[in-house]
Amino acid sequence: MESALAVPRLPPHDPGTPVLSVVDMHTGGEPLRIVLAGCPEVSGPTLLAKRRYMRQHLDHVRRRLLFEPRGHRDMYGAVLVPSELPDAHLGVLFLHNEGYSSMCGHAVLALGRFALDFGLVPAPAAGTREARVNIHCPCGVVTAFVACEDGRSHGPVRFHSVPAFVLATDLMVDVPGHGKVVVDVAYGGAFYAFVSAEKLGLDICSAKTRDLVDAASAVTEAVKAQFKINHPDSEDLAFLYGTILTDGKDAYTKEPTTNICVFADEQVDRSPTGSGVTARIALQIHKGLLELNQARAFKSSATGSVFTGKAVREAKCGDFKAVIVEVSGQAHYTGTASFIVEDDDPLRDGFLLK
């Protein structure tokens, strides 16, 4: 007789609360939890309006998906929504431990595979080796190119970014505990501060993660307090997402250059950070350290995973000289889940430990 435990079914739960069904993936170790079903409709005429609506009215969904006991403080999520743009195959809202991002490269790499495998884009013609997926992110449309075989994803994904540009170089900020520190600020769909870990007395490859997080967070808070971020297209995009500590090897070499990204509320990216790679390449182009179509490898100090990137063409963003950057990486599926709520659970909307 087949055991009753072998028959999939949901445990007791509140029937008035939708079950959140998800697919979990990771890209270079950085998780992505994609909502399949159970999220209420996200209202708004544009994607940025939908982002504001979700923050104001549906933030409990983010907390239930990402926070403990269903997730952890470094979990990352994606809610798929319709796009108002005719050339976009899907729209996406990115969720993290503090709120909602404007861009996420590791998620785009994963969503490229997901969109193809779950039928969100037309099936590629027989013999097609790469499928195109236009993903409308809050920062704009990002095109993913998904390696495929017999109509299913197979192998790495690459994407072409929105215009990436440098907002400030050699910016002097006063960082508590570290004194005057020179940083750069660049945009790759989100704004980051960049500084060599060595300037903060740390070795990017051997320092404890906690020490890197503390230093990066101090830089982020200092830049936020002492420098105004602006974006030529929208105030919704004008915020500092985090700080990326590097090994200082900004000049081109064939060896990977290492970095770690600390974003949102001290959240640590396990991957090399797709939007961070985008911004870092824009910074290296701006400084004359890299040429168009010169590819570099970027390694995460957290996991050792590697993305490759290159600037493929020049562009503009408002009055800023910009570049379109191609970033490549590999995403993997890790599982599926159905998340429920019991109506008497005092921790139903999740919690985080500091």
mmCIF file of C-alpha atoms in Angstrom, residues 89-90 103 105 107-116 121 130-137 141-147 156-161 326-327:
data_model
loop_
_atom_site.group_PDB
_atom_site.id
_atom_site.type_symbol
_atom_site.label_atom_id
_atom_site.label_comp_id
_atom_site.label_asym_id
_atom_site.label_seq_id
_atom_site.Cartn_x
_atom_site.Cartn_y
_atom_site.Cartn_z
ATOM 1 C CA HIS A 89 7.953 39.517 -22.666
ATOM 2 C CA LEU A 90 7.498 40.044 -18.916
ATOM 3 C CA MET A 103 17.798 46.031 -11.177
ATOM 4 C CA GLY A 105 21.644 40.946 -12.792
ATOM 5 C CA ALA A 107 17.963 37.456 -11.221
ATOM 6 C CA VAL A 108 17.874 38.408 -14.916
ATOM 7 C CA LEU A 109 20.241 35.529 -15.714
ATOM 8 C CA ALA A 110 17.955 33.135 -13.828
ATOM 9 C CA LEU A 111 14.730 34.613 -15.207
ATOM 10 C CA GLY A 112 16.010 34.178 -18.755
ATOM 11 C CA ARG A 113 16.092 30.413 -18.208
ATOM 12 C CA PHE A 114 12.817 30.444 -16.296
ATOM 13 C CA ALA A 115 10.947 32.440 -18.960
ATOM 14 C CA LEU A 116 11.986 30.021 -21.678
ATOM 15 C CA VAL A 121 8.248 33.528 -24.451
ATOM 16 C CA GLU A 130 19.901 30.959 -28.268
ATOM 17 C CA ALA A 131 16.534 32.450 -27.329
ATOM 18 C CA ARG A 132 15.925 36.154 -26.689
ATOM 19 C CA VAL A 133 13.936 37.251 -23.621
ATOM 20 C CA ASN A 134 13.069 40.927 -23.076
ATOM 21 C CA ILE A 135 12.676 41.496 -19.337
ATOM 22 C CA HIS A 136 11.185 44.792 -18.185
ATOM 23 C CA CYS A 137 12.988 45.691 -14.953
ATOM 24 C CA VAL A 141 14.192 46.688 -20.530
ATOM 25 C CA VAL A 142 17.091 44.257 -20.179
ATOM 26 C CA THR A 143 17.515 41.654 -22.918
ATOM 27 C CA ALA A 144 18.595 38.157 -21.912
ATOM 28 C CA PHE A 145 20.017 35.671 -24.405
ATOM 29 C CA VAL A 146 19.422 32.120 -23.245
ATOM 30 C CA ALA A 147 21.430 29.187 -24.568
ATOM 31 C CA PRO A 156 24.779 29.918 -19.681
ATOM 32 C CA VAL A 157 22.751 33.093 -20.117
ATOM 33 C CA ARG A 158 23.967 36.565 -21.043
ATOM 34 C CA PHE A 159 22.170 39.896 -20.872
ATOM 35 C CA HIS A 160 22.548 43.381 -22.324
ATOM 36 C CA SER A 161 22.142 46.072 -19.706
ATOM 37 C CA GLU A 326 26.967 42.330 -21.623
ATOM 38 C CA VAL A 327 27.152 40.099 -18.547
#
